[in-house]
Tab-separated table of C-alpha atoms in Angstrom:
chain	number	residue	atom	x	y	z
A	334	UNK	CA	94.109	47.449	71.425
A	335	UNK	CA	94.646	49.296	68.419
A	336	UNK	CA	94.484	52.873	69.667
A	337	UNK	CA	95.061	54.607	66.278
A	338	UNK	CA	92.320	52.552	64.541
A	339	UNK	CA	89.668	53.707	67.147
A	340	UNK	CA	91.348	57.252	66.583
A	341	UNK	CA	90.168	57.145	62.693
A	342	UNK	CA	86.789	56.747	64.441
A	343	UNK	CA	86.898	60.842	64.927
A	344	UNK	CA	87.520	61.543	62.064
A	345	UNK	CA	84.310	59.746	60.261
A	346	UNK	CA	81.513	62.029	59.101
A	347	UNK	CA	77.614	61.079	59.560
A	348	UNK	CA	76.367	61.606	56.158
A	349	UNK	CA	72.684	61.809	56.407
A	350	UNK	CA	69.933	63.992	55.396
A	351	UNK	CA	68.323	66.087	57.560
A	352	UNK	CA	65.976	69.177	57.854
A	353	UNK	CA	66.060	72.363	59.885
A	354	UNK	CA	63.125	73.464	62.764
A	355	UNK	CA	63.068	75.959	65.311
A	356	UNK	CA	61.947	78.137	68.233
A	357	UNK	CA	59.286	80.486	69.796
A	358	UNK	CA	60.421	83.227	71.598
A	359	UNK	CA	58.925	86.269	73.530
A	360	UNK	CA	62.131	89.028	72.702
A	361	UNK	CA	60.662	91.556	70.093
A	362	UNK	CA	63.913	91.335	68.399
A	363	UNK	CA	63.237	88.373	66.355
A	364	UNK	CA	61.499	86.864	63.181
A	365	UNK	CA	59.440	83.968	63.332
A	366	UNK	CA	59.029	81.688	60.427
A	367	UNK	CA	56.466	78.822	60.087
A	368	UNK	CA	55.890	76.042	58.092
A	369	UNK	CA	53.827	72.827	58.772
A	370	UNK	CA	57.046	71.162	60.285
A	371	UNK	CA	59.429	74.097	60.965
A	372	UNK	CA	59.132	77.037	63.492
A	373	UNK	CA	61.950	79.466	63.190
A	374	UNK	CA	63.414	82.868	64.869
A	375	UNK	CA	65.776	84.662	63.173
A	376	UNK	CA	67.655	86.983	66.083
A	377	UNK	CA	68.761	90.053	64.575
A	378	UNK	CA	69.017	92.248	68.102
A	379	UNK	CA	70.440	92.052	71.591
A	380	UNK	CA	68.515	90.714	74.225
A	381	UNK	CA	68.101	93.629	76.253
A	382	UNK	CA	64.861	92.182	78.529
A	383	UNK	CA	64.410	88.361	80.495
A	384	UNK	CA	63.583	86.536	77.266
A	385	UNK	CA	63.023	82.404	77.159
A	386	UNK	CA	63.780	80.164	74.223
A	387	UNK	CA	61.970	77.246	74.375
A	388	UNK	CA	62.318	73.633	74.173
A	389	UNK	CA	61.763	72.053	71.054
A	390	UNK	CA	62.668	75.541	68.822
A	391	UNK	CA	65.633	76.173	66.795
A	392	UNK	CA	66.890	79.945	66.975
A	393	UNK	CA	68.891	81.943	64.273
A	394	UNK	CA	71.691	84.282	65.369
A	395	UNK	CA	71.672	86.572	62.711
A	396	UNK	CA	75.239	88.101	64.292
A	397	UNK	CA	77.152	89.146	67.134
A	398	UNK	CA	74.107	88.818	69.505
A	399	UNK	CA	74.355	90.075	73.238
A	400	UNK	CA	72.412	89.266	76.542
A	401	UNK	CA	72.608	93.047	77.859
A	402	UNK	CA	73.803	93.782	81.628
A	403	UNK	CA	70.132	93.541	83.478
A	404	UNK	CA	69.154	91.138	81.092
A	405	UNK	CA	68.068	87.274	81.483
A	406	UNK	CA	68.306	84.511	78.754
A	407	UNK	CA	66.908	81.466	79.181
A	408	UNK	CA	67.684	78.861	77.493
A	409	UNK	CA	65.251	75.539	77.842
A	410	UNK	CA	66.373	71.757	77.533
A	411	UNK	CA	66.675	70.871	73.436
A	412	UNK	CA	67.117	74.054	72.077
A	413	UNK	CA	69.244	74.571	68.843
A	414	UNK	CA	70.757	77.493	68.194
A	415	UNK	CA	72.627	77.831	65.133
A	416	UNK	CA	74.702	81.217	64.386
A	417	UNK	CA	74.762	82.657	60.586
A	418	UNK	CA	77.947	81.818	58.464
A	419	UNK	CA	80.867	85.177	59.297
A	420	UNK	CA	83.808	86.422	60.196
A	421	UNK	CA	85.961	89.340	61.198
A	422	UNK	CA	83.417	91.951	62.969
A	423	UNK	CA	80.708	90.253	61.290
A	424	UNK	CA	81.594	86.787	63.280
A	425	UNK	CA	78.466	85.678	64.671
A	426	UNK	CA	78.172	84.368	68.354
A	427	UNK	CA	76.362	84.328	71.632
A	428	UNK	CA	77.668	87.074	74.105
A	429	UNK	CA	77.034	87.353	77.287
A	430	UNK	CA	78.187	91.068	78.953
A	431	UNK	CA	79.266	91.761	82.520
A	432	UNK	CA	75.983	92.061	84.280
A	433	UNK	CA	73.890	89.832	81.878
A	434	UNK	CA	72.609	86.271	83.074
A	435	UNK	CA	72.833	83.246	80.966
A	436	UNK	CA	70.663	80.093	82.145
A	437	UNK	CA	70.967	77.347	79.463
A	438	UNK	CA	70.155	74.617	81.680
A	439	UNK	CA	69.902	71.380	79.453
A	440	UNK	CA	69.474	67.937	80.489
A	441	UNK	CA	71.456	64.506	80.293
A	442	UNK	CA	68.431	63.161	77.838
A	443	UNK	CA	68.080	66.423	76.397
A	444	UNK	CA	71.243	68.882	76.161
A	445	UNK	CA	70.990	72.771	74.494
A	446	UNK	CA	73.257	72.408	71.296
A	447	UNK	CA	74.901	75.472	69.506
A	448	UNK	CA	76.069	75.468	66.133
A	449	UNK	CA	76.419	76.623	62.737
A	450	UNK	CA	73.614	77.229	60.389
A	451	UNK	CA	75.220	74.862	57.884
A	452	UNK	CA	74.425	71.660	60.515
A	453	UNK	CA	70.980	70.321	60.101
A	454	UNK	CA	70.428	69.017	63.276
A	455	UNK	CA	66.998	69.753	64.805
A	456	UNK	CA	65.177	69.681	68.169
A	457	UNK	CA	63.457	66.605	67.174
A	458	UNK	CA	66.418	64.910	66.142
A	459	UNK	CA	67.701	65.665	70.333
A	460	UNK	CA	64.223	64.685	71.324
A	461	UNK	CA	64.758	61.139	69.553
A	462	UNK	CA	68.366	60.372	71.579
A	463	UNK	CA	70.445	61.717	68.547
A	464	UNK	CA	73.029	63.734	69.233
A	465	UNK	CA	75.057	63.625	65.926
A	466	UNK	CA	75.138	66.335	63.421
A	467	UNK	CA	73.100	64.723	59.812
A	468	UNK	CA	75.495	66.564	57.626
A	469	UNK	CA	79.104	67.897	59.274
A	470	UNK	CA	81.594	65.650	60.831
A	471	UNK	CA	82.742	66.506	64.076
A	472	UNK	CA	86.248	67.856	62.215
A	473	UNK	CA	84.697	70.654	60.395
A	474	UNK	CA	85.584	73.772	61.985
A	475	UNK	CA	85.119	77.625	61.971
A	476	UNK	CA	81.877	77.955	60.758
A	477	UNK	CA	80.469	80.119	63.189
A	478	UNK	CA	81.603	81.821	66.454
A	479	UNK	CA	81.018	80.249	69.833
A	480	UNK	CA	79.945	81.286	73.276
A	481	UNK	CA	81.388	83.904	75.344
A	482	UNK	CA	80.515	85.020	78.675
A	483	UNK	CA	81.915	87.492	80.672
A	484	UNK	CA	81.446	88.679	84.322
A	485	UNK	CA	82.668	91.669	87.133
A	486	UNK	CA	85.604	88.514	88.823
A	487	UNK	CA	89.470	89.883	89.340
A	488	UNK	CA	91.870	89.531	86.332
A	489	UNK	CA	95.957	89.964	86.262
A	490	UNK	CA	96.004	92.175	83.415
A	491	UNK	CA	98.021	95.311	81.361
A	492	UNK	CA	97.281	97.784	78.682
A	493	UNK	CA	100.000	100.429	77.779
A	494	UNK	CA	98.580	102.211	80.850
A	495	UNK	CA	100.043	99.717	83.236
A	496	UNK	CA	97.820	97.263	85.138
A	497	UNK	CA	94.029	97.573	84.640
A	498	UNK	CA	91.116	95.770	85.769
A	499	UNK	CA	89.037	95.489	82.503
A	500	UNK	CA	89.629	94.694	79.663
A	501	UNK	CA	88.467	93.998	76.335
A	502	UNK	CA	87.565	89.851	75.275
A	503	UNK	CA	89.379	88.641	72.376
A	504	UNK	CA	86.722	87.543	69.427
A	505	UNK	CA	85.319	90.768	70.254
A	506	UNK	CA	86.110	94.154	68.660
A	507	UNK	CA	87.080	96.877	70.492
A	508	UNK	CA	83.758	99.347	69.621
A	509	UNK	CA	82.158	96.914	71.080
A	510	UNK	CA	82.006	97.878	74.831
A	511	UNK	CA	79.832	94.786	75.610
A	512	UNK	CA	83.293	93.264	75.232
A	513	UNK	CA	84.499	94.822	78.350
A	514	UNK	CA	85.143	91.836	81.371
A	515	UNK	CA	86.678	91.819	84.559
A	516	UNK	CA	86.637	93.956	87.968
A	517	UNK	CA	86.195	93.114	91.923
A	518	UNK	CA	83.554	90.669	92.784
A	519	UNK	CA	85.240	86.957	93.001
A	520	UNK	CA	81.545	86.075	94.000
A	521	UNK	CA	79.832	87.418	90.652
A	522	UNK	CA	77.437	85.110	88.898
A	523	UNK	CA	76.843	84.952	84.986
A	524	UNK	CA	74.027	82.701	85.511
A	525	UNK	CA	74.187	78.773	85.010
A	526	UNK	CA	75.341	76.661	82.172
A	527	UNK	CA	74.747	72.833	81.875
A	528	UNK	CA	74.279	70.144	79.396
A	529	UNK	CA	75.780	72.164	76.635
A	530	UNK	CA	77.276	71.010	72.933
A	531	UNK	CA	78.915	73.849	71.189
A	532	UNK	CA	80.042	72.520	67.481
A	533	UNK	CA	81.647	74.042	64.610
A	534	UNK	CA	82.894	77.302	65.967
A	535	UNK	CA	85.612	79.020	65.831
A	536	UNK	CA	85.488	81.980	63.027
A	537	UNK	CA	88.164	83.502	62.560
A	538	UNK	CA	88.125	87.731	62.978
A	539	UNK	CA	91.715	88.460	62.023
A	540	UNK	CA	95.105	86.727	61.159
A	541	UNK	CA	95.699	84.122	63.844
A	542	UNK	CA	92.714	85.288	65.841
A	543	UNK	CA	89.738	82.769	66.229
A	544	UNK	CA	87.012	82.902	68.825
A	545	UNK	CA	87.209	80.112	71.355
A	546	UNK	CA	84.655	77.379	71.768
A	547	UNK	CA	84.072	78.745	75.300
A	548	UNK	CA	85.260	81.739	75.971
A	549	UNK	CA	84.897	82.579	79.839
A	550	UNK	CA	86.475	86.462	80.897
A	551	UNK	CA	86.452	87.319	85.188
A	552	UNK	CA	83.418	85.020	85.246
A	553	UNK	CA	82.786	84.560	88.851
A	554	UNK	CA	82.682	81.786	91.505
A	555	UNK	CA	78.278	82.275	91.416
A	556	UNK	CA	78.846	81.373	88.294
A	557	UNK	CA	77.403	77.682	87.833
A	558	UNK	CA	78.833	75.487	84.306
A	559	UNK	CA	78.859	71.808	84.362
A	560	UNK	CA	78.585	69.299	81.578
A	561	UNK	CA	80.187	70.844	78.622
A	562	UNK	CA	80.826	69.228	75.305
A	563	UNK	CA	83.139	71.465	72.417
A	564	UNK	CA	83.330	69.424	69.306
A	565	UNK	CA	85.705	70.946	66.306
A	566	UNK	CA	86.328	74.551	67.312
A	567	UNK	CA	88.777	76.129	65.087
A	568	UNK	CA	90.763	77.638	68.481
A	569	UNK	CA	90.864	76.427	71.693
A	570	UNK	CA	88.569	74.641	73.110
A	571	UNK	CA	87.938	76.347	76.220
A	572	UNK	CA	89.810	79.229	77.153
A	573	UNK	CA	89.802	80.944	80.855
A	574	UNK	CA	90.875	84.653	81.503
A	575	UNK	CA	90.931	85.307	85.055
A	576	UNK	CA	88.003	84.957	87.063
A	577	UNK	CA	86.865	82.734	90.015
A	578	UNK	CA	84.617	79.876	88.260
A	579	UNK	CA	84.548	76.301	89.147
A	580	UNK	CA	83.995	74.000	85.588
A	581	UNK	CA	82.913	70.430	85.993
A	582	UNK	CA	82.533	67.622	83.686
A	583	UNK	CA	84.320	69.164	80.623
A	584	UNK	CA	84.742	67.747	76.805
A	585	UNK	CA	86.779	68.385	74.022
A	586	UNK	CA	87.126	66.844	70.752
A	587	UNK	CA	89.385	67.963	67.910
A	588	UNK	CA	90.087	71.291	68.956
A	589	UNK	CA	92.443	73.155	66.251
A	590	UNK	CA	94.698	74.732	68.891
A	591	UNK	CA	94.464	73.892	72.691
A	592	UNK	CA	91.697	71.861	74.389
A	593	UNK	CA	91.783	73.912	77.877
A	594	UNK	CA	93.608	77.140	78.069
A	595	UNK	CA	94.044	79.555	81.252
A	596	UNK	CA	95.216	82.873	81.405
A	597	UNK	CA	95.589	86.452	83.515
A	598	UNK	CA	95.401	84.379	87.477
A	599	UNK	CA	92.235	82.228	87.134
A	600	UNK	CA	91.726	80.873	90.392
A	601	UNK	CA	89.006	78.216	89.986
A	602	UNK	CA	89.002	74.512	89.511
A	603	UNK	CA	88.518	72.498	86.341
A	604	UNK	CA	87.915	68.870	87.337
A	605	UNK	CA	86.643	65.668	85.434
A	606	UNK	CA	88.190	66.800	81.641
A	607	UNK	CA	87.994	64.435	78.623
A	608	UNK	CA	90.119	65.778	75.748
A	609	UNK	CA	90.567	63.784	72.402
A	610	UNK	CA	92.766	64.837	69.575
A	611	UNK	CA	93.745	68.847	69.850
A	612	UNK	CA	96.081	70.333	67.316
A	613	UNK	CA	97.190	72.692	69.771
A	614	UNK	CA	98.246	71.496	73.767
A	615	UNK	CA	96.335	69.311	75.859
A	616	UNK	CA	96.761	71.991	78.197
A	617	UNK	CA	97.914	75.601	77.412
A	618	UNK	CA	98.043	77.269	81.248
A	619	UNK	CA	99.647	80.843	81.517
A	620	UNK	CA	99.438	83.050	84.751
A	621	UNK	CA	99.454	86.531	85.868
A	622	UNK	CA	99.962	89.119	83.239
A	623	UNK	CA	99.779	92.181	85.713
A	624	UNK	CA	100.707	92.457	89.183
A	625	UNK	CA	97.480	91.474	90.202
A	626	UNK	CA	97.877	87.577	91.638
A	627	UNK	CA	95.632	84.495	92.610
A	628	UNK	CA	96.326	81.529	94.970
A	629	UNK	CA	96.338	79.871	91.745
A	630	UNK	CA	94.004	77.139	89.620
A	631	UNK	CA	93.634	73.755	89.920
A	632	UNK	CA	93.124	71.120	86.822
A	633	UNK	CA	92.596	68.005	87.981
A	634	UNK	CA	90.627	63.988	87.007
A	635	UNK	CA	91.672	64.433	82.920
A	636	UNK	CA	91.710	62.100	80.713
A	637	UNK	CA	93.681	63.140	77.141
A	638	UNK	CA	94.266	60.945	73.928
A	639	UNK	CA	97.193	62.894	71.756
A	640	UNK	CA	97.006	60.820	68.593
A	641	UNK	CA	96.597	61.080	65.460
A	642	UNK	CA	96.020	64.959	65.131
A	643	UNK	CA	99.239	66.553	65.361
A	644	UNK	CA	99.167	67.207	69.060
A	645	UNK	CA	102.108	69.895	69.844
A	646	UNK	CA	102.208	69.345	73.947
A	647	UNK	CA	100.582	67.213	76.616
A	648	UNK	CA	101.250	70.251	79.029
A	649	UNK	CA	102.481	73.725	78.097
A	650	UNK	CA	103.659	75.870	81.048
A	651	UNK	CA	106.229	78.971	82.094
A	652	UNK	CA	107.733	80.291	84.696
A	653	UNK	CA	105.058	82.393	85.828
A	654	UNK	CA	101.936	79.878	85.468
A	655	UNK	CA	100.313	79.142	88.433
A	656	UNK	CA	98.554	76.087	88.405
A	657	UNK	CA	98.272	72.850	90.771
A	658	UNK	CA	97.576	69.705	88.659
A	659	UNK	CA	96.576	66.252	89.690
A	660	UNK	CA	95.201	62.508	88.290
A	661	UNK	CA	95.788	63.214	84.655
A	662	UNK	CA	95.814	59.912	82.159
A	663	UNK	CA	97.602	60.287	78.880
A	664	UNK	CA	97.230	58.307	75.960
A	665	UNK	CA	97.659	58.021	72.232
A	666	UNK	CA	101.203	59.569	72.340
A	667	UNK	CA	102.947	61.077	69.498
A	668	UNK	CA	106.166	61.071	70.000
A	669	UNK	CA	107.587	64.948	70.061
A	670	UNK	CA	104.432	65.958	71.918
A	671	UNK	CA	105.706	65.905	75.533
A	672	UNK	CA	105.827	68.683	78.800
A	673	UNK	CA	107.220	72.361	77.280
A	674	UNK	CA	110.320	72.996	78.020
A	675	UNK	CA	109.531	75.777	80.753
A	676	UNK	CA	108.744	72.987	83.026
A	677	UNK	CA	111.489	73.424	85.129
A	678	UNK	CA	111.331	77.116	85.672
A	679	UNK	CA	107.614	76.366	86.585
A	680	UNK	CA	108.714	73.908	89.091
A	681	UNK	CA	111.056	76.126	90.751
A	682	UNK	CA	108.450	78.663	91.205
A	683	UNK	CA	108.147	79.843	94.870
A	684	UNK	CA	104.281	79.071	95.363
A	685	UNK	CA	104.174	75.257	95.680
A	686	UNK	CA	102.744	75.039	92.160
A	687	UNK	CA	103.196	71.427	91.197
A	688	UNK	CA	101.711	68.683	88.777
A	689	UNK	CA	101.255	65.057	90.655
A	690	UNK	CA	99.553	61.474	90.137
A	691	UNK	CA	100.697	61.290	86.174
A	692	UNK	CA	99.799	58.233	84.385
A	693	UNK	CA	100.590	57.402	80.770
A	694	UNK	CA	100.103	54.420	78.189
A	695	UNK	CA	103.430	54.446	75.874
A	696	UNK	CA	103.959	53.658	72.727
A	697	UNK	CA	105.622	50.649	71.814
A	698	UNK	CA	109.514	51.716	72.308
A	699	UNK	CA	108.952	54.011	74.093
A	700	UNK	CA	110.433	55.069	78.071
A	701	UNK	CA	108.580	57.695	80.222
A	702	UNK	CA	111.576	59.617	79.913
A	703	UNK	CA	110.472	60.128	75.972
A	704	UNK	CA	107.781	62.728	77.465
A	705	UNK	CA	108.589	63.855	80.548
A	706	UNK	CA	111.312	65.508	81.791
A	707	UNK	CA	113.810	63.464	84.449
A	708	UNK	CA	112.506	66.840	87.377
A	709	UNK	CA	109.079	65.122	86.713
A	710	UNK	CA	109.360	61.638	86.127
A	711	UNK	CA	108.623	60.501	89.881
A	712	UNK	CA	105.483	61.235	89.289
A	713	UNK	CA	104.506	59.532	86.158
A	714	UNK	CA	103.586	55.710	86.427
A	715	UNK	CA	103.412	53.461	82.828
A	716	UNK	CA	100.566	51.755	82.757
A	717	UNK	CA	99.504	48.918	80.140
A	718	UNK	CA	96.267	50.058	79.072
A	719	UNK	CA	92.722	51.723	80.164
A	720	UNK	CA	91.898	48.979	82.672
A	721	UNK	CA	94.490	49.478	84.594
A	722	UNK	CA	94.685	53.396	85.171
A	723	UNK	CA	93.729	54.946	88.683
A	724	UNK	CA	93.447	58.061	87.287
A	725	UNK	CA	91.975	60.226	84.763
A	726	UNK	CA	88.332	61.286	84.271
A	727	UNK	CA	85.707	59.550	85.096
A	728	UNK	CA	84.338	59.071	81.490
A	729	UNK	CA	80.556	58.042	82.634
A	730	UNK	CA	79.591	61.797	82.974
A	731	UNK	CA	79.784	62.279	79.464
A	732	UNK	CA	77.367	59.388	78.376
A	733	UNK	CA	75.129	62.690	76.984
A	734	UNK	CA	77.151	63.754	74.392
A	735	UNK	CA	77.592	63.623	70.803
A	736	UNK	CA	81.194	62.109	71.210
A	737	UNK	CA	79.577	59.333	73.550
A	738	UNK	CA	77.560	58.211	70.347
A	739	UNK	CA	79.985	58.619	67.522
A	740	UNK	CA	82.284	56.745	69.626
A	741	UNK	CA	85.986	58.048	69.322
A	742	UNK	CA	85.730	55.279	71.420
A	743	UNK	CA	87.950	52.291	72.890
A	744	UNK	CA	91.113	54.462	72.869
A	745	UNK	CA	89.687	56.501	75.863
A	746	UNK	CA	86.730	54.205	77.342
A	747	UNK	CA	83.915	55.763	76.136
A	748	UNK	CA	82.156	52.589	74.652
């Protein structure tokens, strides 16, 4: 198999024409706009009361909109939501503060996609089975913000004060006290997020500071998210600060820095992971950055093809990162891209931190010792291609999603 010629697959853009529809919605802080074919709310406010967007409408963010602590948003199976063109303070994106409750609750036949207001995609486009954007290609990044939610779970963090428990999200500025995350309650819940696309994101609001695809800050263990795809966010992928939340059935597909990213003692588990083609790391995973400290996270059941976009690391770690990691499948190797060089200080940590069950498909002239360091190499077994791994994700869960029909295909099983 020809992995890099599947790879090129990515990289193709759907060039059709399309047209835009949208939503009905009962929060006052919205504009509806109606045409024979298109409904449309612009949202201008914060959602400051339980408020329902409905299937089969698209909905403007017309900024940096909020779901207030007290408040509900619902989001309904084949929803759009598409966030106005910005950066800086005026990035737009869905937040959701400490206290606030997100339910966007789509559906393997019908998943809740958030984008940019430049993709045409419509409700009735999901409704038909077609998840592709008409106009972008899933490498066009930054166009918008993302999602960021952010609950009352522990965090390992400091401030020139010392050790805190709160602290302000990145993506977010600092007048903004909505921004505020973290505190005592491992058990907190944010609400429930399935069946989810986020596309395009990314903005950036200062030098070298993008918003995430997913940003998730001391979101708690009540907390339910499941069956996520990011396509081309302009940072990471999904990033994790602190918190207590378990994350199943994750996907992401040309990241421009890291695919999954942990930070400040998460303690959850992220299991079943698909990544294709980050700029960044596979995996970025950091611990405690206050005295504050976890039993640690677990990443486990991944799946990762490198190639093709200038991958830096399979695995990034440090001394002080406290994760257990097991059943991870490589593929699409670039050779240079390999375990950081703080492996071995991470293995000698005290806590029985360790990554296990390693598989990898290597590149023509190539020895496992090309990637992995010798303190590591028991637990990596070659293998000659996808039919023969016994690890990795299990790829059927993401049958729903957008990279499931373009097909960055037969390099990672998705066909």
């Amino acid at each position: 198999m020809n992995l890099s010629y599947y790879f090129k697959g990515i990289l193709m853009s759907v060039l059709l024409l399309g047209f835009v529809s949208a939503c009905g919605d009962d929060n006052p802080a919205s504009t509806e706009v109606n045409s024979p074919d298109v409904t449309v709310f612009n949202i201008t406010e914060n959602i400051s009361s339980d408020t329902t967007w409905e299937t089969g409408n698209t909905y403007i963010l017309g900024g940096r909109i909020t779901v207030l602590a007290g408040a509900t948003l619902t989001i309904e199976p084949g929803v759009v939501v598409k966030g106005e063109t910005g950066s800086g303070s005026n990035a737009t994106a869905l937040l959701v503060a400490r206290g606030g409750t997100l339910n966007a609750n789509g559906q393997t036949n019908l998943p809740i996609v958030l984008t940019s207001i430049s993709d045409d995609i419509t409700p009735e486009q999901l409704a038909g089975g077609d998840l592709a954007s008409p106009n972008l290609g899933p490498n066009i990044s930054g166009l918008w913000g993302g999602l960021i939610v952010l609950g009352n779970a522990p965090i390992s963090a400091t401030n020139e004060s010392g050790d805190v428990t709160e602290t302000q999200i990145e993506g977010i500025p600092t007048s903004d006290s909505n921004g505020l995350y973290g505190g005592n309650d491992p058990g907190d819940s944010s609400g429930s997020i399935r069946y989810i696309s986020i596309r395009h994101g990314g903005a950036n609001i200062g030098e070298g500071n993008e918003i995430n695809g997913l940003t998730l800050g001391g979101v708690g263990s009540g907390t339910t998210i499941q069956n996520v795809e990011i396509v081309a966010n302009q940072d990471d992928g999904i990033e994790l600060f602190g918190g207590t939340v378990n994350v199943t059935n994750v996907l992401v597909w040309n990241a421009g820095d890291d695919a999954i990213d942990t930070d400040q003692a998460f303690s959850g588990t992220i299991d079943n992971i698909l990544i294709v083609g980050p700029k960044g790391s596979a995996f970025e995973l950091d611990g405690p950055e206050g005295n504050f400290t976890s039993t640690g996270h677990t990443i486990q059941n991944a799946t990762t093809y490198l190639q093709g976009n200038g991958s830096e690391l399979m695995i990034d770690v440090d001394a002080n990162t406290d994760v257990f990691m097991n059943n991870l499948l490589f593929t699409g190797l670039d050779e240079g891209g390999g375990i950081s060089s703080d492996y071995i200080d991470y293995a000698n940590n005290p806590n029985g931190y360790a990554i296990t069950d390693i598989e990898v498909i290597l590149p023509p002239g190539t020895s496992i010792g090309t990637f992995f360091p010798t303190e590591l190499a028991s637990e990596v077994t070659s293998v000659a291609n996808l039919g023969s791994a016994t690890v990795g994700a299990n790829v059927n869960a993401f049958i729903w999603t957008w990279a499931r029909q373009d097909n960055p295909q037969g390099s990672i099983g998705l066909e």
